[in-house]
Tab-separated table of C-alpha atoms and ligand atoms in Angstrom:
chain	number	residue	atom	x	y	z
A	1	UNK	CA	84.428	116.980	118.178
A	2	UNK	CA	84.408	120.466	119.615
A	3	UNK	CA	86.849	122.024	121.549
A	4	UNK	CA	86.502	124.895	123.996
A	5	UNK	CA	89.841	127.443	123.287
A	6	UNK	CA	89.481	130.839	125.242
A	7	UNK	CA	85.647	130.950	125.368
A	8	UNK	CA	84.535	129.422	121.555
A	9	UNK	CA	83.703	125.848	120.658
A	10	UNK	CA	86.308	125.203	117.298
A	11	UNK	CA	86.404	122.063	115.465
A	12	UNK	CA	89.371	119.878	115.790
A	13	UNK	CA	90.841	121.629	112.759
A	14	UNK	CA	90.491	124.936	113.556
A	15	UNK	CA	91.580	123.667	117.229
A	16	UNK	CA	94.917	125.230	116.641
A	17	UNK	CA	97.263	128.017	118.985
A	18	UNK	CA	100.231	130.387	117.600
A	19	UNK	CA	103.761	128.615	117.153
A	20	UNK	CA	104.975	131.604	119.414
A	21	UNK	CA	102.882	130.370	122.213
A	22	UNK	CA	105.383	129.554	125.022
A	23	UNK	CA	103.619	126.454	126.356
A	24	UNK	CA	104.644	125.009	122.567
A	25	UNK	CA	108.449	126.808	122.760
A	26	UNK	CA	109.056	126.009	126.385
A	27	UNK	CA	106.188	123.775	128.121
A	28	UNK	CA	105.502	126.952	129.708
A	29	UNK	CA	101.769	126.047	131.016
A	30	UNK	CA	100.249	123.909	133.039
A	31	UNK	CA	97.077	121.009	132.977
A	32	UNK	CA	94.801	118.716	134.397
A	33	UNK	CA	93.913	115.591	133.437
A	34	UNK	CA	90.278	114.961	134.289
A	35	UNK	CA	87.716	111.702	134.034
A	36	UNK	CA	83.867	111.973	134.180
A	37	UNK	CA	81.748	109.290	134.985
A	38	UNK	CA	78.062	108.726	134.337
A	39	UNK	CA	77.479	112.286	133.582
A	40	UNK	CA	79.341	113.480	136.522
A	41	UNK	CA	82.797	115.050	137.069
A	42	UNK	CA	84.962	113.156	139.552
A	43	UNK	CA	86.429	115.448	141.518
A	44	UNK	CA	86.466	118.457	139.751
A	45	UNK	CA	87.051	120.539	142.710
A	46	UNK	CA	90.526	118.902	143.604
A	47	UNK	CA	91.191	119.754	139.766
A	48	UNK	CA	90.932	123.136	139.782
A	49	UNK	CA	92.481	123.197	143.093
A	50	UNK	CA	95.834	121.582	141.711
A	51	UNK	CA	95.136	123.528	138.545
A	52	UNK	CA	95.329	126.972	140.115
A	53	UNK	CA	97.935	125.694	142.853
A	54	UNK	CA	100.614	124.712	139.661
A	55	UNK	CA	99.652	128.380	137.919
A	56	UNK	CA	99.998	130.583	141.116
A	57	UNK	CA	103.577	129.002	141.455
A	58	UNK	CA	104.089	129.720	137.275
A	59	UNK	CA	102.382	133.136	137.548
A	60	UNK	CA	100.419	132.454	135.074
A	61	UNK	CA	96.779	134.480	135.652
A	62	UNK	CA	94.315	132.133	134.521
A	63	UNK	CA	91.616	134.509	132.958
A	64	UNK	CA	88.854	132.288	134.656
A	65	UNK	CA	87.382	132.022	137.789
A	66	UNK	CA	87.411	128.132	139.268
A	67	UNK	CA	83.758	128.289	138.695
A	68	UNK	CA	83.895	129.846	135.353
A	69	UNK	CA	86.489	127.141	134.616
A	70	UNK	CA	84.366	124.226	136.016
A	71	UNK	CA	81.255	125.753	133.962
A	72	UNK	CA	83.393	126.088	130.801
A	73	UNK	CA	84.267	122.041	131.375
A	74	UNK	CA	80.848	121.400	131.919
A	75	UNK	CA	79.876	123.384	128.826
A	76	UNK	CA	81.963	120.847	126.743
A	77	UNK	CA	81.108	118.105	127.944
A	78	UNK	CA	77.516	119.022	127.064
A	79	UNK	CA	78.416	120.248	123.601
A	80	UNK	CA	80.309	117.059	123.014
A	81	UNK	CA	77.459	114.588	124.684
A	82	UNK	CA	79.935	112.831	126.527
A	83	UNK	CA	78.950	111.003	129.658
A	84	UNK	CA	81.675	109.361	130.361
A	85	UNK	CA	85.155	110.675	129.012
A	86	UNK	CA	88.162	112.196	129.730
A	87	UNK	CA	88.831	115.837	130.162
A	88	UNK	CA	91.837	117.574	129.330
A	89	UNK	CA	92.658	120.660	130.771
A	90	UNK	CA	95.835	123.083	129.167
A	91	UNK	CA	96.721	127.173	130.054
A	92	UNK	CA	99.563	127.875	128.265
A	93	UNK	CA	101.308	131.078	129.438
A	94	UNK	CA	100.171	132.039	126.096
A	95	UNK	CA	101.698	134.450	122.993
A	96	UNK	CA	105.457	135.604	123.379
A	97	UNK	CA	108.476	136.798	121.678
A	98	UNK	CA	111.437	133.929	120.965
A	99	UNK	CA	112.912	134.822	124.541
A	100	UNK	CA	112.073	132.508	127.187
A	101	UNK	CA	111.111	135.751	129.324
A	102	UNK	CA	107.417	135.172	130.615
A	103	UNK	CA	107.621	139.048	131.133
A	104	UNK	CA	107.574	139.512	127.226
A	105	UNK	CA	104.404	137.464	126.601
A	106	UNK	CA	101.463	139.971	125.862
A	107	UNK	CA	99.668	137.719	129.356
A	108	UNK	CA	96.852	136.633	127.370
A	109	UNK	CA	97.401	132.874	128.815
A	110	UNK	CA	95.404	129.929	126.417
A	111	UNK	CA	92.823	127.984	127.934
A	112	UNK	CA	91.854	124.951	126.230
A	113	UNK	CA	89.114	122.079	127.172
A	114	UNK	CA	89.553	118.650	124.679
A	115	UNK	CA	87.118	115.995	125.679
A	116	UNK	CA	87.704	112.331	124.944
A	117	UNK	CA	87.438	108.763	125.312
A	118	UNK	CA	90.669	106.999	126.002
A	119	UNK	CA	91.526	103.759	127.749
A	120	UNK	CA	94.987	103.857	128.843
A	121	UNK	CA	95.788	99.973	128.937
A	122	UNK	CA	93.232	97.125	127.653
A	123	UNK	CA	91.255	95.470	129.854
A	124	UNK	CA	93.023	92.632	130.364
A	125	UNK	CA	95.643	94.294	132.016
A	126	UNK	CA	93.382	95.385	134.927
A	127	UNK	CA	92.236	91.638	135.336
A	128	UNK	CA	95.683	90.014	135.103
A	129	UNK	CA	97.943	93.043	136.363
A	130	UNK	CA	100.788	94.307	134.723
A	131	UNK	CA	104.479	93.940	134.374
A	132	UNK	CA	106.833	97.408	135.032
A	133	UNK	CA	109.922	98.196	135.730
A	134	UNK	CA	112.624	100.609	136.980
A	135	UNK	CA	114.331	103.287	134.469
A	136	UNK	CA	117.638	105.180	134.956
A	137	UNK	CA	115.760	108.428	134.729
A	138	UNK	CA	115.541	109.746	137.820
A	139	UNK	CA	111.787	112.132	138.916
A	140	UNK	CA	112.583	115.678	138.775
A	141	UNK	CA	114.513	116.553	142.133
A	142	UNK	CA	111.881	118.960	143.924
A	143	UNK	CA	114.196	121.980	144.254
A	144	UNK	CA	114.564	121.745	140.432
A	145	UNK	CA	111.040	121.300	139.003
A	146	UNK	CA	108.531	120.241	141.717
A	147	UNK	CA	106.708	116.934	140.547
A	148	UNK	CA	103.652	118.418	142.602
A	149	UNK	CA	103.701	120.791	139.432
A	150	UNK	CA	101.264	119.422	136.856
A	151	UNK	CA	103.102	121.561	134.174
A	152	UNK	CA	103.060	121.073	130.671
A	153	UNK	CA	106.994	120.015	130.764
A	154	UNK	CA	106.432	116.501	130.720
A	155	UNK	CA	110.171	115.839	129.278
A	156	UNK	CA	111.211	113.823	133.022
A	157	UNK	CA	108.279	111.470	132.303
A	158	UNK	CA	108.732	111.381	128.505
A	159	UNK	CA	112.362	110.246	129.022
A	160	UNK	CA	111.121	107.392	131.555
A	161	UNK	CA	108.452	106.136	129.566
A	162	UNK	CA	110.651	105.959	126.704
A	163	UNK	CA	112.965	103.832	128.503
A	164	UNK	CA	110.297	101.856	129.731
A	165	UNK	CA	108.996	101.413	125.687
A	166	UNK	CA	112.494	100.298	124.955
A	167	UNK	CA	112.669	97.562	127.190
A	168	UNK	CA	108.888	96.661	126.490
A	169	UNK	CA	106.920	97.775	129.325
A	170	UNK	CA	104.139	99.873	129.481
A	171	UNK	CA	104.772	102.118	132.904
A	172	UNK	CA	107.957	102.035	134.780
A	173	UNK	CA	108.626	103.304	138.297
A	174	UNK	CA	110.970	106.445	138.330
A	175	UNK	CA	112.741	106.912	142.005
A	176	UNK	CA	113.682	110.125	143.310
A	177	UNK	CA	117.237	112.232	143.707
A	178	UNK	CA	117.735	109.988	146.619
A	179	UNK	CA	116.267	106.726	145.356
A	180	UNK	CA	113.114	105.728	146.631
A	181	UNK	CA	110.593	105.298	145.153
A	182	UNK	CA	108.476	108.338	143.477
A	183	UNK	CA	106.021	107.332	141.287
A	184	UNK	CA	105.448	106.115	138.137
A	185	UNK	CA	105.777	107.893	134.579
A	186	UNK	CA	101.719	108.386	134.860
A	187	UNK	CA	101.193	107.376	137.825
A	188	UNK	CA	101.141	106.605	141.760
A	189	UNK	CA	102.170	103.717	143.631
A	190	UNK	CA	100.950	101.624	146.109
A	191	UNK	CA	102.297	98.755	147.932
A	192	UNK	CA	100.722	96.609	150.607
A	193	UNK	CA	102.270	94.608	153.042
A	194	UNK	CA	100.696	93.170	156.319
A	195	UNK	CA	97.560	94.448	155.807
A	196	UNK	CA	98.793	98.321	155.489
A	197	UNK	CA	98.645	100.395	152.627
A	198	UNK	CA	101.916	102.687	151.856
A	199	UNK	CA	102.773	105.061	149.353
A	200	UNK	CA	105.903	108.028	148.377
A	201	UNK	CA	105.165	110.810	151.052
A	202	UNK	CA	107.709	112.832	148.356
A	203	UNK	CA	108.863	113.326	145.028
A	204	UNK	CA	105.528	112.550	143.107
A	205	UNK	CA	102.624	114.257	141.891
A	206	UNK	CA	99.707	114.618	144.509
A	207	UNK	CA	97.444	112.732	142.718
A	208	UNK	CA	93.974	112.933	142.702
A	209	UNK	CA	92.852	109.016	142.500
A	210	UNK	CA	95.791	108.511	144.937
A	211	UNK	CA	93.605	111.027	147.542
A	212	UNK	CA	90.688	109.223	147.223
A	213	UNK	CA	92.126	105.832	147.550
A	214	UNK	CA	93.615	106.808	150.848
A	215	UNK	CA	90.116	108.364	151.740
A	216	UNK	CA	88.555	104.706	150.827
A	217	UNK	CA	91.147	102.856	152.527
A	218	UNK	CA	90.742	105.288	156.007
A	219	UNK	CA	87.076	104.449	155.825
A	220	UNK	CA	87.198	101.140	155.722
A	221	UNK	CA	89.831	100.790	158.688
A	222	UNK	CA	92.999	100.001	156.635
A	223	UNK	CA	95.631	102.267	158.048
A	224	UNK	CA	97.594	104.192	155.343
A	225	UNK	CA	101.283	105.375	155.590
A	226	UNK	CA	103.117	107.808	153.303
A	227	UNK	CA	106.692	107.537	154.290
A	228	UNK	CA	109.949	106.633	152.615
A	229	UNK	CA	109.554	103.510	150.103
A	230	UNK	CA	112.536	101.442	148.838
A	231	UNK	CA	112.776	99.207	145.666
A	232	UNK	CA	113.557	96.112	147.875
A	233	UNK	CA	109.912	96.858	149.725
A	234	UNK	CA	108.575	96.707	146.618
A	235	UNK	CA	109.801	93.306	145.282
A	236	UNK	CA	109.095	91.888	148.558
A	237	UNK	CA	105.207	93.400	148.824
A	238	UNK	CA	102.215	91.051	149.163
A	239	UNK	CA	100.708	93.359	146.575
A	240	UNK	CA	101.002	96.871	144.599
A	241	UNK	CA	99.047	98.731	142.432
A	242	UNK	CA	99.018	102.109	140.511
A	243	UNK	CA	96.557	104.567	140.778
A	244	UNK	CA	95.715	107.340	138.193
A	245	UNK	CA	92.560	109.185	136.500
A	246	UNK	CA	93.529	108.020	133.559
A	247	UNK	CA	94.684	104.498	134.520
A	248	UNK	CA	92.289	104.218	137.277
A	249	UNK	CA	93.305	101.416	139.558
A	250	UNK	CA	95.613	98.895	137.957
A	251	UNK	CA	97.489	95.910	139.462
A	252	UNK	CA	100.987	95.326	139.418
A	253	UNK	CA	102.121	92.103	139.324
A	254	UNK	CA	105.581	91.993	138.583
A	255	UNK	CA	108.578	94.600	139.014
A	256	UNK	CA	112.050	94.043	137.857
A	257	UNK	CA	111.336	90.376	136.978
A	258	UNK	CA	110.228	89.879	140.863
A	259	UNK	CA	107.035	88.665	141.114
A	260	UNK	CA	105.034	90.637	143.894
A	261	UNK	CA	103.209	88.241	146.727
A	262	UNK	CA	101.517	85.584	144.754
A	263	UNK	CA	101.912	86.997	141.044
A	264	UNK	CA	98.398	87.849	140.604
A	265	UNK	CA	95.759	90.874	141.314
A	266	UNK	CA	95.931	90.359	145.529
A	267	UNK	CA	92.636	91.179	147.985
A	268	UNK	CA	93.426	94.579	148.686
A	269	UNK	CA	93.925	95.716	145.392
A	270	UNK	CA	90.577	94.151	144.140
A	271	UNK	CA	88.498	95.707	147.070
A	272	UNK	CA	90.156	98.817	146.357
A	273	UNK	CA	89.337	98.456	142.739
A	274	UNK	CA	85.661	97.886	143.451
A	275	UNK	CA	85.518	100.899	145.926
A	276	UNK	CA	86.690	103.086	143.597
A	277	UNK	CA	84.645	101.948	141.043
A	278	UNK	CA	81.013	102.269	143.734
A	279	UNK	CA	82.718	106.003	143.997
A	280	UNK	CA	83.219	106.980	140.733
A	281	UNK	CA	79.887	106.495	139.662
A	282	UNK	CA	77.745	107.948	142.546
A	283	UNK	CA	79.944	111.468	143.591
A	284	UNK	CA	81.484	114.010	141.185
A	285	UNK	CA	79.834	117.503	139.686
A	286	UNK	CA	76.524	116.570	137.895
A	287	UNK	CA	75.941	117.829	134.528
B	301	PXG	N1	101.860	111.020	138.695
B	301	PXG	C1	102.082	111.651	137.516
B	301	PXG	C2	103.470	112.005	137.152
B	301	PXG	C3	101.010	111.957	136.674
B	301	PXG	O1	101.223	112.597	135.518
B	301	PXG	C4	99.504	110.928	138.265
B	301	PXG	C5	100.617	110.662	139.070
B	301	PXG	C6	98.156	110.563	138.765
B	301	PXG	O2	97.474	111.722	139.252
B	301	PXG	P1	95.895	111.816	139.226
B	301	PXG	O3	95.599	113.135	139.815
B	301	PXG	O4	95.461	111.685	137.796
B	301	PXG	O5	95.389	110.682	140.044
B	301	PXG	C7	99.693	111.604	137.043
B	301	PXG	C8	98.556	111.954	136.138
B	301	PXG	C9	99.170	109.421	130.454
B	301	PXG	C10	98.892	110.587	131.365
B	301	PXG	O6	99.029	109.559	129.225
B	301	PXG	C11	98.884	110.386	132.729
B	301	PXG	C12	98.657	111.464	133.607
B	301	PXG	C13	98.475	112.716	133.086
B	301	PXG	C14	98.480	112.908	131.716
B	301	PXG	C15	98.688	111.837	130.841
B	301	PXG	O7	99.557	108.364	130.957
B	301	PXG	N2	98.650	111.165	134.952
């Protein structure tokens, strides 16, 4: 495995960054999680978008154009031979002293590219749906940390997930400072009920798969709303799902012990699951 840090191709071993790096002491940095698919990038551009977005609001400088950036993914994804992986993404705000002052980092920011194979849940999952649940830890309130901010502090999520692992579950939805719903510790929500698709209009991430399934779902006639979403909307959906590049699509069948609509996979979530799938393979940056 090679791994792209600041320009050179390093083994995983000699993949390593200074312990005075601020994304280590403080999660100073931000990233991008990234899938390709057949040899080509699925929506690379929205990446780098989001990428830049959560660094102009860190001022961090990334030392890369977008394009040099998309060429430098590219680049290891070639040097890797991976045709269809996973792409991660990290710019640290780079070298500092022990003071959490960004000013007193020398503003030589990290860039890393790891590629990968993962598969977030087995397959199974995606044919029978899953099983989450609600956790006490609440998504960062906007005017604290921003969830829109794909930053390497990940702690809000951590906690979640960890309370999701302690009760056995594998994803859990987090609701915002007001309580509704936000998102999940990984990913978005969906619910569907009557026909219409609706997801968080706040609190969450502005996820990437979450874009393109309301692009799919608008081209086929379904009519989309982001709005306000409550837990009891939820338990009494015909269907809901969870959308993520590194999940995908996956179905959620059950949520707080309430079964959603009929307990299994439901219509809409299938045909969006097959959508997404026609899309993934045939758009996306060619390499
Ligand atoms: N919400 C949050 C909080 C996320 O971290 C998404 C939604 C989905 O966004 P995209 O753009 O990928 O459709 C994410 C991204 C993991 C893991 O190990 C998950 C993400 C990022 C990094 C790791 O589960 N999801």
């Amino acid at each position: 495995m090679k791994i792209y840090i600041n320009g050179k191709f390093v083994s995983r071993k000699d993949a390593k960054v200074s312990v005075f790096d601020h994304g280590l002491l403080y999660g100073d940095g931000a990233f991008e999680g990234i899938r390709s698919y057949q040899r080509r990038v699925f929506k690379l551009e929205d990446h780098m978008d989001r990428l830049y977005e959560t660094a102009h609001t860190l001022m961090i400088q990334i030392p890369l154009t977008k394009s040099q950036m998309m060429a430098a993914i590219v680049a290891t994804l070639q040097k890797n031979n991976i045709s269809d992986g996973y792409i991660r993404v990290i710019v640290t705000r780079g070298e500092g002293d022990l003071g959490l002052d960004p000013r007193k980092c020398y503003g030589k920011p990290n860039v890393i590219i790891i590629t990968d194979k993962i598969t977030l849940y087995a397959r199974e999952l995606y044919n029978k749906g899953m099983a989450i649940i609600t956790v006490p830890t609440v998504r960062n309130n906007p005017e604290a940390l921003n969830p829109r901010l794909k930053s390497l502090n990940y702690l809000n999520n951590i906690l979640a997930k960890i309370e999701a692992n302690n009760s056995g579950y594998a994803e859990a939805i987090m609701l915002d400072h007001q309580g509704y719903v936000a998102e999940c510790t990984g990913d978005n929500i969906f619910i569907v009920k009557h026909g219409v698709l609706s997801t968080p209009s706040q609190g969450r991430l502005q996820g990437i798969t979450r874009d393109a399934v309301m692009v799919l779902a608008k081209n086929s006639k379904i009519v989309v709303e982001e709005r306000f979403i409550t837990r009891h909307e939820v338990y009494t959906a015909e269907e809901c799902f969870l959308t993520g590049t590194a999940a995908e699509i996956i179905p959620v069948v059950k949520v707080d012990g309430r079964a959603i609509g009929t307990g299994k996979p439901g219509a809409m979530t299938l045909k969006m699951i097959k959508m997404f799938r026609a899309l993934t393979g045939q758009s996306g940056v060619k390499y």
